[in-house]
mmCIF file of C-alpha atoms in Angstrom:
data_model
loop_
_atom_site.group_PDB
_atom_site.id
_atom_site.type_symbol
_atom_site.label_atom_id
_atom_site.label_comp_id
_atom_site.label_asym_id
_atom_site.label_seq_id
_atom_site.Cartn_x
_atom_site.Cartn_y
_atom_site.Cartn_z
ATOM 1 C CA MET A 1 -0.101 0.173 0.090
ATOM 2 C CA THR A 2 1.493 3.542 -0.886
ATOM 3 C CA MET A 3 1.833 6.248 1.515
ATOM 4 C CA VAL A 4 -0.883 8.160 -0.003
ATOM 5 C CA SER A 5 -3.506 5.443 0.303
ATOM 6 C CA ARG A 6 -2.453 4.849 3.836
ATOM 7 C CA GLN A 7 -3.217 8.606 4.628
ATOM 8 C CA LEU A 8 -6.451 8.309 2.769
ATOM 9 C CA TRP A 9 -7.309 5.056 4.621
ATOM 10 C CA THR A 10 -6.418 6.543 8.037
ATOM 11 C CA ARG A 11 -8.764 9.740 7.465
ATOM 12 C CA PHE A 12 -11.448 7.242 6.213
ATOM 13 C CA ASP A 13 -10.936 5.072 9.643
ATOM 14 C CA ASP A 14 -11.187 8.222 11.559
ATOM 15 C CA TRP A 15 -14.391 9.162 9.780
ATOM 16 C CA LEU A 16 -15.785 5.998 10.507
ATOM 17 C CA THR A 17 -14.681 5.966 14.192
ATOM 18 C CA ASP A 18 -16.260 9.396 14.964
ATOM 19 C CA SER A 19 -19.441 9.519 12.593
ATOM 20 C CA LEU A 20 -21.175 6.306 11.679
ATOM 21 C CA PRO A 21 -23.726 4.357 13.552
ATOM 22 C CA GLN A 22 -22.091 1.285 15.107
ATOM 23 C CA PRO A 23 -24.029 -1.399 13.061
ATOM 24 C CA LEU A 24 -22.874 0.350 9.832
ATOM 25 C CA GLU A 25 -19.578 0.836 10.893
ATOM 26 C CA ASN A 26 -19.386 -3.024 11.850
ATOM 27 C CA ALA A 27 -20.705 -3.706 8.254
ATOM 28 C CA LEU A 28 -17.983 -1.754 6.391
ATOM 29 C CA ARG A 29 -15.153 -2.934 8.693
ATOM 30 C CA SER A 30 -16.113 -6.668 8.110
ATOM 31 C CA GLY A 31 -15.468 -6.022 4.250
ATOM 32 C CA HIS A 32 -12.549 -4.024 4.954
ATOM 33 C CA ARG A 33 -11.164 -7.040 6.794
ATOM 34 C CA TYR A 34 -11.179 -8.974 3.599
ATOM 35 C CA LEU A 35 -10.805 -6.607 0.745
ATOM 36 C CA MET A 36 -8.191 -4.126 1.961
ATOM 37 C CA PRO A 37 -5.225 -6.378 2.285
ATOM 38 C CA LEU A 38 -5.559 -7.354 -1.453
ATOM 39 C CA MET A 39 -4.584 -3.868 -2.202
ATOM 40 C CA GLN A 40 -0.917 -4.719 -0.886
ATOM 41 C CA LEU A 41 -0.174 -6.157 -4.454
ATOM 42 C CA ARG A 42 3.481 -6.608 -3.801
ATOM 43 C CA VAL A 43 4.980 -8.802 -0.803
ATOM 44 C CA PRO A 44 8.359 -7.813 0.459
ATOM 45 C CA LEU A 45 10.680 -10.872 0.911
ATOM 46 C CA PHE A 46 13.369 -11.073 3.653
ATOM 47 C CA LEU A 47 16.080 -13.851 4.228
ATOM 48 C CA LEU A 48 17.131 -14.422 7.838
ATOM 49 C CA LYS A 49 20.446 -16.401 8.593
ATOM 50 C CA GLY A 50 22.084 -17.142 12.171
ATOM 51 C CA LEU A 51 22.693 -19.704 14.481
ATOM 52 C CA THR A 52 20.181 -22.239 15.351
ATOM 53 C CA GLY A 53 21.382 -23.710 18.812
ATOM 54 C CA LEU A 54 21.522 -27.024 17.701
ATOM 55 C CA SER A 55 25.439 -27.098 17.930
ATOM 56 C CA PRO A 56 27.664 -24.306 18.723
ATOM 57 C CA THR A 57 28.200 -23.981 14.728
ATOM 58 C CA SER A 58 25.084 -25.020 13.282
ATOM 59 C CA THR A 59 23.417 -22.468 10.995
ATOM 60 C CA GLY A 60 20.190 -22.012 9.225
ATOM 61 C CA THR A 61 18.040 -19.791 7.061
ATOM 62 C CA VAL A 62 14.462 -18.623 6.915
ATOM 63 C CA LEU A 63 12.656 -16.934 4.196
ATOM 64 C CA VAL A 64 9.941 -14.407 5.325
ATOM 65 C CA ALA A 65 7.410 -12.997 3.107
ATOM 66 C CA GLY A 66 5.364 -10.154 4.516
ATOM 67 C CA GLN A 67 5.712 -8.210 7.900
ATOM 68 C CA GLY A 68 4.057 -8.119 11.225
ATOM 69 C CA VAL A 69 4.397 -8.855 14.862
ATOM 70 C CA THR A 70 3.418 -12.830 14.549
ATOM 71 C CA ILE A 71 5.436 -13.406 11.452
ATOM 72 C CA GLU A 72 8.526 -11.723 13.105
ATOM 73 C CA VAL A 73 8.183 -13.548 16.414
ATOM 74 C CA LEU A 74 7.772 -17.013 14.762
ATOM 75 C CA ALA A 75 10.840 -16.453 12.439
ATOM 76 C CA ARG A 76 13.083 -15.341 15.143
ATOM 77 C CA ARG A 77 12.184 -18.321 17.343
ATOM 78 C CA PHE A 78 13.759 -20.574 14.583
ATOM 79 C CA PHE A 79 17.437 -18.950 15.767
ATOM 80 C CA GLU A 80 19.420 -18.660 18.849
ATOM 81 C CA GLY A 81 19.982 -15.188 19.104
ATOM 82 C CA GLU A 82 19.143 -12.364 16.587
ATOM 83 C CA PRO A 83 19.700 -13.709 13.151
ATOM 84 C CA GLU A 84 20.995 -11.296 10.288
ATOM 85 C CA CYS A 85 18.259 -10.012 8.057
ATOM 86 C CA GLU A 86 18.744 -9.295 4.148
ATOM 87 C CA ALA A 87 15.891 -7.679 2.176
ATOM 88 C CA ILE A 88 15.883 -9.686 -1.125
ATOM 89 C CA GLY A 89 13.005 -7.693 -3.188
ATOM 90 C CA SER A 90 9.357 -8.276 -3.321
ATOM 91 C CA VAL A 91 6.946 -10.393 -5.389
ATOM 92 C CA SER A 92 3.283 -10.028 -6.428
ATOM 93 C CA LEU A 93 0.903 -11.380 -3.916
ATOM 94 C CA PHE A 94 -0.384 -13.922 -6.545
ATOM 95 C CA THR A 95 2.923 -15.342 -7.639
ATOM 96 C CA LEU A 96 3.983 -15.665 -4.010
ATOM 97 C CA PRO A 97 3.291 -19.363 -4.397
ATOM 98 C CA CYS A 98 6.065 -19.757 -7.105
ATOM 99 C CA ALA A 99 8.463 -17.991 -5.222
ATOM 100 C CA PHE A 100 7.908 -20.120 -2.376
ATOM 101 C CA ALA A 101 8.198 -23.261 -4.371
ATOM 102 C CA ARG A 102 11.504 -21.990 -5.423
ATOM 103 C CA TRP A 103 12.735 -21.289 -2.052
ATOM 104 C CA ARG A 104 11.364 -24.267 -0.068
ATOM 105 C CA ASN A 105 14.118 -26.762 -0.703
ATOM 106 C CA LYS A 106 16.877 -23.767 -0.389
ATOM 107 C CA ALA A 107 15.796 -22.437 2.978
ATOM 108 C CA ASP A 108 15.130 -24.427 6.020
ATOM 109 C CA LEU A 109 11.949 -22.720 6.756
ATOM 110 C CA VAL A 110 9.493 -20.460 4.746
ATOM 111 C CA ILE A 111 6.750 -18.326 6.046
ATOM 112 C CA ALA A 112 4.361 -15.790 4.505
ATOM 113 C CA ARG A 113 1.828 -13.440 5.888
ATOM 114 C CA VAL A 114 -0.969 -13.338 3.419
ATOM 115 C CA PRO A 115 -4.586 -12.053 3.258
ATOM 116 C CA ARG A 116 -7.150 -14.598 4.814
ATOM 117 C CA SER A 117 -9.204 -14.236 1.872
ATOM 118 C CA VAL A 118 -6.532 -16.152 -0.304
ATOM 119 C CA ALA A 119 -4.871 -18.043 2.359
ATOM 120 C CA GLY A 120 -6.966 -21.301 1.884
ATOM 121 C CA PRO A 121 -6.185 -21.733 -1.855
ATOM 122 C CA MET A 122 -2.479 -20.889 -1.444
ATOM 123 C CA SER A 123 -2.016 -23.128 1.485
ATOM 124 C CA ARG A 124 -4.150 -26.103 0.511
ATOM 125 C CA GLY A 125 -1.980 -29.620 0.418
ATOM 126 C CA ARG A 126 1.367 -27.610 0.942
ATOM 127 C CA TYR A 127 1.589 -25.538 3.824
ATOM 128 C CA LEU A 128 0.451 -25.240 7.321
ATOM 129 C CA ARG A 129 -2.043 -22.273 7.773
ATOM 130 C CA LEU A 130 -1.846 -20.522 10.993
ATOM 131 C CA PRO A 131 -4.165 -17.660 12.481
ATOM 132 C CA GLU A 132 -2.231 -14.333 12.689
ATOM 133 C CA ALA A 133 -3.676 -14.013 15.983
ATOM 134 C CA VAL A 134 -6.196 -15.930 18.340
ATOM 135 C CA GLY A 135 -8.833 -14.672 20.986
ATOM 136 C CA GLY A 136 -9.962 -16.397 24.118
ATOM 137 C CA ARG A 137 -13.121 -15.964 26.052
ATOM 138 C CA LEU A 138 -14.513 -17.108 29.530
ATOM 139 C CA ALA A 139 -18.080 -17.943 30.840
ATOM 140 C CA VAL A 140 -18.997 -15.614 33.350
ATOM 141 C CA PRO A 141 -19.342 -17.708 36.601
ATOM 142 C CA SER A 142 -22.380 -17.179 38.719
ATOM 143 C CA ASP A 143 -20.337 -17.798 41.756
ATOM 144 C CA PRO A 144 -17.107 -15.773 42.207
ATOM 145 C CA ASP A 145 -15.441 -18.782 43.856
ATOM 146 C CA ASP A 146 -15.874 -20.696 40.836
ATOM 147 C CA LEU A 147 -12.753 -18.943 39.136
ATOM 148 C CA SER A 148 -10.474 -19.987 42.084
ATOM 149 C CA ASP A 149 -11.390 -23.410 41.411
ATOM 150 C CA ILE A 150 -10.246 -23.439 37.558
ATOM 151 C CA SER A 151 -6.216 -24.210 38.456
ATOM 152 C CA ARG A 152 -3.547 -23.796 40.833
ATOM 153 C CA SER A 153 -2.071 -20.750 39.251
ATOM 154 C CA VAL A 154 -5.342 -19.116 39.449
ATOM 155 C CA ARG A 155 -6.007 -19.775 42.823
ATOM 156 C CA SER A 156 -2.435 -18.370 43.515
ATOM 157 C CA ASN A 157 -3.437 -15.352 41.567
ATOM 158 C CA VAL A 158 -6.453 -14.685 43.524
ATOM 159 C CA GLN A 159 -5.098 -15.027 46.706
ATOM 160 C CA SER A 160 -2.241 -12.540 45.885
ATOM 161 C CA VAL A 161 -4.854 -9.911 44.504
ATOM 162 C CA LEU A 162 -7.014 -10.471 47.923
ATOM 163 C CA ARG A 163 -3.799 -10.524 50.031
ATOM 164 C CA ASN A 164 -2.738 -7.139 48.642
ATOM 165 C CA ALA A 165 -5.958 -5.591 49.128
ATOM 166 C CA LEU A 166 -6.517 -4.547 45.245
ATOM 167 C CA THR A 167 -9.793 -3.012 44.348
ATOM 168 C CA TRP A 168 -11.681 -1.880 41.215
ATOM 169 C CA THR A 169 -13.459 1.230 39.844
ATOM 170 C CA VAL A 170 -14.961 1.809 36.502
ATOM 171 C CA SER A 171 -14.822 4.979 34.672
ATOM 172 C CA HIS A 172 -16.504 6.514 31.501
ATOM 173 C CA ARG A 173 -14.757 10.068 31.660
ATOM 174 C CA THR A 174 -13.058 11.287 28.369
ATOM 175 C CA GLU A 175 -10.018 12.583 30.494
ATOM 176 C CA ASP A 176 -9.461 9.214 31.931
ATOM 177 C CA PHE A 177 -9.307 7.709 28.695
ATOM 178 C CA GLU A 178 -6.377 10.203 27.737
ATOM 179 C CA PHE A 179 -4.624 9.360 30.551
ATOM 180 C CA PHE A 180 -4.914 5.694 30.342
ATOM 181 C CA TYR A 181 -3.726 5.922 26.701
ATOM 182 C CA ARG A 182 -0.833 8.165 27.065
ATOM 183 C CA GLU A 183 0.472 7.125 30.713
ATOM 184 C CA ILE A 184 -0.708 3.363 30.698
ATOM 185 C CA TYR A 185 -1.301 1.735 27.376
ATOM 186 C CA LEU A 186 1.487 3.110 25.440
ATOM 187 C CA PRO A 187 4.293 2.779 27.741
ATOM 188 C CA PHE A 188 3.216 -0.752 29.018
ATOM 189 C CA ALA A 189 2.691 -1.764 25.341
ATOM 190 C CA LYS A 190 6.306 -0.670 24.152
ATOM 191 C CA GLY A 191 7.971 -1.918 27.556
ATOM 192 C CA ARG A 192 6.462 -5.291 26.927
ATOM 193 C CA PHE A 193 6.862 -5.838 23.273
ATOM 194 C CA GLY A 194 9.638 -3.535 22.249
ATOM 195 C CA ASP A 195 10.191 -2.916 18.627
ATOM 196 C CA LEU A 196 7.511 -5.678 17.975
ATOM 197 C CA ALA A 197 4.757 -3.771 19.763
ATOM 198 C CA PHE A 198 1.783 -3.275 17.654
ATOM 199 C CA LEU A 199 0.008 -0.135 18.942
ATOM 200 C CA ARG A 200 -3.702 0.092 18.457
ATOM 201 C CA ASN A 201 -5.434 3.235 16.751
ATOM 202 C CA ARG A 202 -6.150 5.951 19.290
ATOM 203 C CA HIS A 203 -9.378 6.917 17.455
ATOM 204 C CA SER A 204 -10.663 3.101 17.419
ATOM 205 C CA LEU A 205 -9.888 2.696 21.051
ATOM 206 C CA ARG A 206 -11.727 6.160 21.614
ATOM 207 C CA ARG A 207 -14.722 4.463 20.039
ATOM 208 C CA GLN A 208 -14.546 1.393 21.887
ATOM 209 C CA PHE A 209 -14.084 3.420 25.171
ATOM 210 C CA ARG A 210 -17.385 5.070 24.176
ATOM 211 C CA GLN A 211 -19.228 1.722 23.957
ATOM 212 C CA GLY A 212 -17.619 0.881 27.390
ATOM 213 C CA GLY A 213 -15.039 2.391 29.739
ATOM 214 C CA ILE A 214 -12.141 1.510 31.704
ATOM 215 C CA LEU A 215 -11.919 -0.610 34.571
ATOM 216 C CA TRP A 216 -9.191 0.629 36.997
ATOM 217 C CA ILE A 217 -7.088 -1.465 39.336
ATOM 218 C CA GLU A 218 -6.153 0.272 42.461
ATOM 219 C CA HIS A 219 -3.762 -0.237 45.631
ATOM 220 C CA CYS A 220 -4.203 1.939 48.885
ATOM 221 C CA GLY A 221 -6.635 4.402 46.813
ATOM 222 C CA MET A 222 -3.904 4.761 43.707
ATOM 223 C CA ARG A 223 -4.488 3.338 40.185
ATOM 224 C CA ILE A 224 -1.804 1.093 39.243
ATOM 225 C CA ALA A 225 -3.297 -0.775 36.131
ATOM 226 C CA GLY A 226 -6.369 -0.631 34.022
ATOM 227 C CA VAL A 227 -8.197 -2.232 31.242
ATOM 228 C CA LEU A 228 -10.308 -0.517 28.433
ATOM 229 C CA PHE A 229 -13.166 -2.679 27.732
ATOM 230 C CA GLN A 230 -16.282 -2.641 25.307
ATOM 231 C CA THR A 231 -19.645 -4.180 25.843
ATOM 232 C CA ASP A 232 -20.691 -6.189 22.767
ATOM 233 C CA GLY A 233 -24.173 -7.743 23.323
ATOM 234 C CA SER A 234 -23.617 -10.143 26.092
ATOM 235 C CA THR A 235 -19.835 -9.835 26.028
ATOM 236 C CA LEU A 236 -17.465 -7.789 28.056
ATOM 237 C CA ARG A 237 -14.488 -7.260 25.531
ATOM 238 C CA LEU A 238 -11.182 -6.651 27.020
ATOM 239 C CA VAL A 239 -9.540 -4.422 24.355
ATOM 240 C CA SER A 240 -6.415 -2.916 25.660
ATOM 241 C CA LEU A 241 -4.565 -3.243 29.017
ATOM 242 C CA GLY A 242 -1.683 -1.603 30.894
ATOM 243 C CA ALA A 243 -0.118 -0.954 34.177
ATOM 244 C CA LEU A 244 2.144 1.647 35.983
ATOM 245 C CA ASP A 245 4.782 -0.903 35.858
ATOM 246 C CA ASP A 246 8.505 0.619 35.562
ATOM 247 C CA ARG A 247 9.868 -1.518 38.107
ATOM 248 C CA GLY A 248 7.332 -4.351 38.037
ATOM 249 C CA GLU A 249 5.783 -3.369 41.168
ATOM 250 C CA ALA A 250 2.135 -3.450 39.784
ATOM 251 C CA ARG A 251 2.726 -7.152 38.375
ATOM 252 C CA ALA A 252 4.195 -8.117 41.847
ATOM 253 C CA LEU A 253 1.124 -6.928 43.585
ATOM 254 C CA GLY A 254 -1.199 -9.096 40.940
ATOM 255 C CA ALA A 255 -2.470 -6.168 39.154
ATOM 256 C CA LEU A 256 -2.873 -7.887 35.669
ATOM 257 C CA SER A 257 -4.635 -10.801 37.305
ATOM 258 C CA ALA A 258 -6.824 -8.398 39.508
ATOM 259 C CA ILE A 259 -7.917 -7.273 35.785
ATOM 260 C CA TYR A 260 -9.258 -10.810 34.638
ATOM 261 C CA LEU A 261 -10.724 -11.444 38.133
ATOM 262 C CA PHE A 262 -12.448 -7.935 38.328
ATOM 263 C CA SER A 263 -13.470 -8.034 34.732
ATOM 264 C CA ALA A 264 -15.363 -11.146 35.525
ATOM 265 C CA ALA A 265 -16.991 -9.576 38.654
ATOM 266 C CA TYR A 266 -17.951 -6.482 36.611
ATOM 267 C CA ALA A 267 -19.367 -8.588 33.778
ATOM 268 C CA ARG A 268 -21.485 -10.538 36.309
ATOM 269 C CA GLU A 269 -22.591 -7.475 37.863
ATOM 270 C CA LYS A 270 -23.952 -6.549 34.678
ATOM 271 C CA GLY A 271 -25.777 -9.522 33.626
ATOM 272 C CA LEU A 272 -23.275 -10.485 30.813
ATOM 273 C CA ASP A 273 -22.342 -14.088 29.773
ATOM 274 C CA TRP A 274 -18.943 -13.816 28.374
ATOM 275 C CA VAL A 275 -15.579 -11.851 29.049
ATOM 276 C CA ASP A 276 -13.302 -11.660 25.820
ATOM 277 C CA PHE A 277 -9.776 -11.636 27.034
ATOM 278 C CA GLY A 278 -8.522 -10.006 23.942
ATOM 279 C CA THR A 279 -5.854 -11.009 21.355
ATOM 280 C CA SER A 280 -2.852 -13.540 21.988
ATOM 281 C CA LEU A 281 -0.171 -14.962 19.586
ATOM 282 C CA PRO A 282 -0.918 -18.327 18.341
ATOM 283 C CA LEU A 283 1.898 -19.714 19.840
ATOM 284 C CA LEU A 284 0.825 -22.326 22.898
ATOM 285 C CA ASN A 285 3.891 -21.383 25.002
ATOM 286 C CA ASP A 286 3.486 -17.630 24.840
ATOM 287 C CA SER A 287 3.061 -16.220 28.339
ATOM 288 C CA GLY A 288 -0.140 -14.179 27.352
ATOM 289 C CA LEU A 289 -1.929 -17.084 25.991
ATOM 290 C CA MET A 290 -0.801 -19.539 28.789
ATOM 291 C CA HIS A 291 -1.953 -17.198 31.152
ATOM 292 C CA LYS A 292 -5.390 -16.824 29.734
ATOM 293 C CA ARG A 293 -5.453 -20.580 29.337
ATOM 294 C CA SER A 294 -5.028 -21.048 32.886
ATOM 295 C CA TRP A 295 -8.286 -18.905 33.768
ATOM 296 C CA GLY A 296 -10.064 -21.622 31.705
ATOM 297 C CA THR A 297 -10.574 -19.485 28.350
ATOM 298 C CA ILE A 298 -11.996 -21.007 25.197
ATOM 299 C CA LEU A 299 -9.683 -20.533 22.204
ATOM 300 C CA THR A 300 -11.740 -18.394 19.527
ATOM 301 C CA GLU A 301 -11.227 -16.570 16.198
ATOM 302 C CA ARG A 302 -10.272 -12.885 16.100
ATOM 303 C CA ARG A 303 -12.774 -11.532 13.676
ATOM 304 C CA GLU A 304 -10.581 -8.276 13.335
ATOM 305 C CA SER A 305 -7.846 -10.476 12.039
ATOM 306 C CA ARG A 306 -7.202 -9.776 8.292
ATOM 307 C CA HIS A 307 -4.264 -12.282 7.758
ATOM 308 C CA ASP A 308 -3.051 -15.890 8.268
ATOM 309 C CA LEU A 309 0.477 -17.220 8.235
ATOM 310 C CA LEU A 310 1.527 -20.138 5.823
ATOM 311 C CA LEU A 311 4.304 -22.158 7.227
ATOM 312 C CA GLY A 312 6.348 -24.621 4.667
ATOM 313 C CA TRP A 313 9.730 -26.476 4.514
ATOM 314 C CA GLY A 314 11.319 -29.075 2.309
ATOM 315 C CA ARG A 315 13.305 -31.093 4.712
ATOM 316 C CA CYS A 316 12.329 -31.916 8.278
ATOM 317 C CA GLY A 317 15.433 -32.265 9.836
ATOM 318 C CA GLU A 318 16.687 -31.681 13.664
ATOM 319 C CA GLU A 319 16.624 -28.122 13.339
ATOM 320 C CA LEU A 320 13.092 -28.237 12.420
ATOM 321 C CA ILE A 321 12.069 -30.609 15.108
ATOM 322 C CA ARG A 322 14.050 -28.117 17.561
ATOM 323 C CA PHE A 323 12.079 -25.305 16.298
ATOM 324 C CA LEU A 324 8.775 -27.103 16.458
ATOM 325 C CA ALA A 325 9.461 -28.396 19.929
ATOM 326 C CA ALA A 326 10.225 -24.675 20.997
ATOM 327 C CA THR A 327 7.197 -23.204 19.402
ATOM 328 C CA PRO A 328 4.059 -25.271 19.678
ATOM 329 C CA MET A 329 1.472 -23.590 17.677
ATOM 330 C CA VAL A 330 -2.217 -23.098 16.674
ATOM 331 C CA ILE A 331 -2.955 -24.355 13.228
ATOM 332 C CA ARG A 332 -6.210 -24.248 11.246
ATOM 333 C CA HIS A 333 -7.825 -27.474 10.935
ATOM 334 C CA GLY A 334 -10.968 -27.117 8.754
ATOM 335 C CA ARG A 335 -13.312 -24.885 10.372
ATOM 336 C CA THR A 336 -11.603 -25.393 13.717
ATOM 337 C CA PHE A 337 -8.251 -25.144 15.546
ATOM 338 C CA ALA A 338 -5.592 -27.555 16.349
ATOM 339 C CA ALA A 339 -2.146 -27.671 17.598
ATOM 340 C CA LEU A 340 1.211 -28.660 16.353
ATOM 341 C CA GLY A 341 4.444 -29.393 18.162
ATOM 342 C CA ALA A 342 7.275 -31.656 18.608
ATOM 343 C CA PRO A 343 8.644 -33.786 21.339
ATOM 344 C CA GLY A 344 11.375 -31.914 23.382
ATOM 345 C CA SER A 345 13.788 -34.829 22.674
ATOM 346 C CA GLY A 346 14.022 -38.598 21.508
ATOM 347 C CA THR A 347 10.810 -40.584 20.434
ATOM 348 C CA PRO A 348 7.453 -39.793 21.969
ATOM 349 C CA ASN A 349 6.072 -42.477 24.287
ATOM 350 C CA ASP A 350 2.524 -42.385 26.048
ATOM 351 C CA ARG A 351 3.998 -40.572 29.029
ATOM 352 C CA SER A 352 5.547 -37.482 27.326
ATOM 353 C CA LEU A 353 2.555 -37.240 24.825
ATOM 354 C CA ASP A 354 0.305 -37.265 27.613
ATOM 355 C CA LEU A 355 2.369 -34.386 29.314
ATOM 356 C CA LEU A 356 2.277 -32.432 25.978
ATOM 357 C CA GLY A 357 -1.335 -32.747 25.973
ATOM 358 C CA ARG A 358 -1.652 -31.370 29.670
ATOM 359 C CA LYS A 359 0.474 -28.622 29.114
ATOM 360 C CA PHE A 360 -0.893 -27.385 25.825
ATOM 361 C CA LEU A 361 -4.331 -28.385 24.855
ATOM 362 C CA MET A 362 -7.206 -26.148 25.888
ATOM 363 C CA PRO A 363 -10.972 -25.866 24.964
ATOM 364 C CA GLY A 364 -11.167 -24.621 21.303
ATOM 365 C CA LEU A 365 -8.245 -27.044 20.286
ATOM 366 C CA ARG A 366 -9.507 -30.115 18.460
ATOM 367 C CA ARG A 367 -6.297 -32.008 19.158
ATOM 368 C CA LEU A 368 -2.707 -31.811 19.235
ATOM 369 C CA TYR A 369 -0.248 -33.297 16.500
ATOM 370 C CA VAL A 370 3.240 -34.132 17.293
ATOM 371 C CA VAL A 371 5.581 -34.304 14.544
ATOM 372 C CA SER A 372 8.283 -37.090 15.205
ATOM 373 C CA LEU A 373 11.519 -38.121 13.379
ATOM 374 C CA GLY A 374 10.774 -41.732 14.685
ATOM 375 C CA GLY A 375 7.784 -41.787 12.649
ATOM 376 C CA ALA A 376 3.993 -41.921 13.351
ATOM 377 C CA ARG A 377 3.226 -44.221 16.201
ATOM 378 C CA PRO A 378 0.250 -46.275 15.608
ATOM 379 C CA GLN A 379 -3.292 -44.937 16.999
ATOM 380 C CA ASP A 380 -4.023 -48.223 18.818
ATOM 381 C CA GLY A 381 -7.657 -48.723 19.084
ATOM 382 C CA ALA A 382 -8.529 -45.328 17.437
ATOM 383 C CA THR A 383 -11.000 -46.948 15.044
ATOM 384 C CA GLU A 384 -12.616 -48.708 17.886
ATOM 385 C CA ARG A 385 -13.087 -45.798 20.365
ATOM 386 C CA SER A 386 -15.953 -43.634 20.902
ATOM 387 C CA ALA A 387 -13.977 -40.561 20.809
ATOM 388 C CA PRO A 388 -10.619 -40.081 18.779
ATOM 389 C CA PRO A 389 -7.326 -39.393 20.888
ATOM 390 C CA ARG A 390 -6.623 -35.676 21.768
ATOM 391 C CA VAL A 391 -2.795 -36.332 21.267
ATOM 392 C CA VAL A 392 -1.783 -37.815 17.799
ATOM 393 C CA THR A 393 1.852 -38.374 16.324
ATOM 394 C CA VAL A 394 2.785 -37.910 12.730
ATOM 395 C CA GLY A 395 5.937 -38.783 10.945
ATOM 396 C CA ALA A 396 8.323 -35.980 9.929
ATOM 397 C CA GLY A 397 8.637 -35.007 6.393
ATOM 398 C CA ALA A 398 8.311 -32.179 3.914
ATOM 399 C CA SER A 399 5.273 -29.647 5.063
ATOM 400 C CA ASN A 400 3.156 -31.200 2.424
ATOM 401 C CA ARG A 401 3.517 -34.602 3.689
ATOM 402 C CA VAL A 402 2.696 -33.322 7.199
ATOM 403 C CA VAL A 403 -0.347 -31.396 5.862
ATOM 404 C CA ASP A 404 -1.587 -34.516 3.953
ATOM 405 C CA GLU A 405 -0.985 -36.836 7.084
ATOM 406 C CA ILE A 406 -3.126 -34.199 9.491
ATOM 407 C CA ASP A 407 -5.805 -34.173 6.740
ATOM 408 C CA ARG A 408 -6.103 -37.588 6.480
ATOM 409 C CA LEU A 409 -6.170 -38.611 10.303
ATOM 410 C CA GLY A 410 -8.555 -35.538 10.701
ATOM 411 C CA ARG A 411 -11.049 -37.379 7.947
ATOM 412 C CA ASN A 412 -10.577 -40.828 9.878
ATOM 413 C CA PHE A 413 -11.335 -39.480 13.107
ATOM 414 C CA GLU A 414 -14.286 -37.959 11.964
ATOM 415 C CA ARG A 415 -15.719 -41.260 11.115
ATOM 416 C CA ILE A 416 -15.001 -42.530 14.745
#
């Protein structure tokens, strides 16, 4: 997209934010989500090179098509330390599959960020398809004590909030929005994610604030954290959060856990059914998603997301298995989600597979596929069970072979 078109879209977005009724704005944004990414007709290509960590001298290469937070995080996880990055030009979005085919056997890994509207045809039978972002929502419990029964970590978080006497209030004042945006949200996002921080549009946040408010977390009468929320039907959506956290004091007091706890309390007070915990990276060991998982959230689609990621490789060696073990990810599996990972070391056995399932599976994930250099283990009794296994091994191979195996297993399990 050219600079001029970006400026025009920014003005149009501001007008949407300040002028249109919400139903009409939602309809226009829905069309924008699928059509606007197609205006970026050329995709930049980058070649990353660096140490993989498999041995002191082992190196690898990753071809990256497109830019964005998720694709950068995913690509960097292939390496030990910061890789060298070389811009190698750009290609048309519609000739990208040909460029990927040329590079798949040259690079250890290829990753592309493409519009969701074309990701399906581009990925079919060749590449794994990941959502660029995922959501999580929690059913509002009728009893506040139900939250503390979800997991050991949640019980500990709740006890920390109560022990430190954290309280909450809700504000709808415009000046509070300005303070939240400048003093809490921006510094917190930049401090947490650095150069990978994705900063939300101020005008869009202001519109969502008008449809909700800010829930403040207070300690000894002082605001130490907050979350901007939006009420959408029967759902309380947590849009952006932050904390006055220069020295980590707010986190130590349990401020971020208090946001989830008190948001559920506010939603219950307002008679709402769900709390939407917001956007996470599609990586199952990402701290944000793991924290939300501990609260019992259900993994969901992000309707605001406009792109998917395509992931492919030609040879599945130890470097790739190490990458998959360190980067368990959410993949699209038909109309649902599944997970993909690899064993930490050796050939997976029943105990290691059970541990992987306990660690990473969550509501909203169909099953976990574990790529193994030792080949797929027989799915003993799978055709005789009333329910298919939640953790399944697939043999290592080129990405198209892994995709075919996952699709085949998925079809077989549907017949059970």
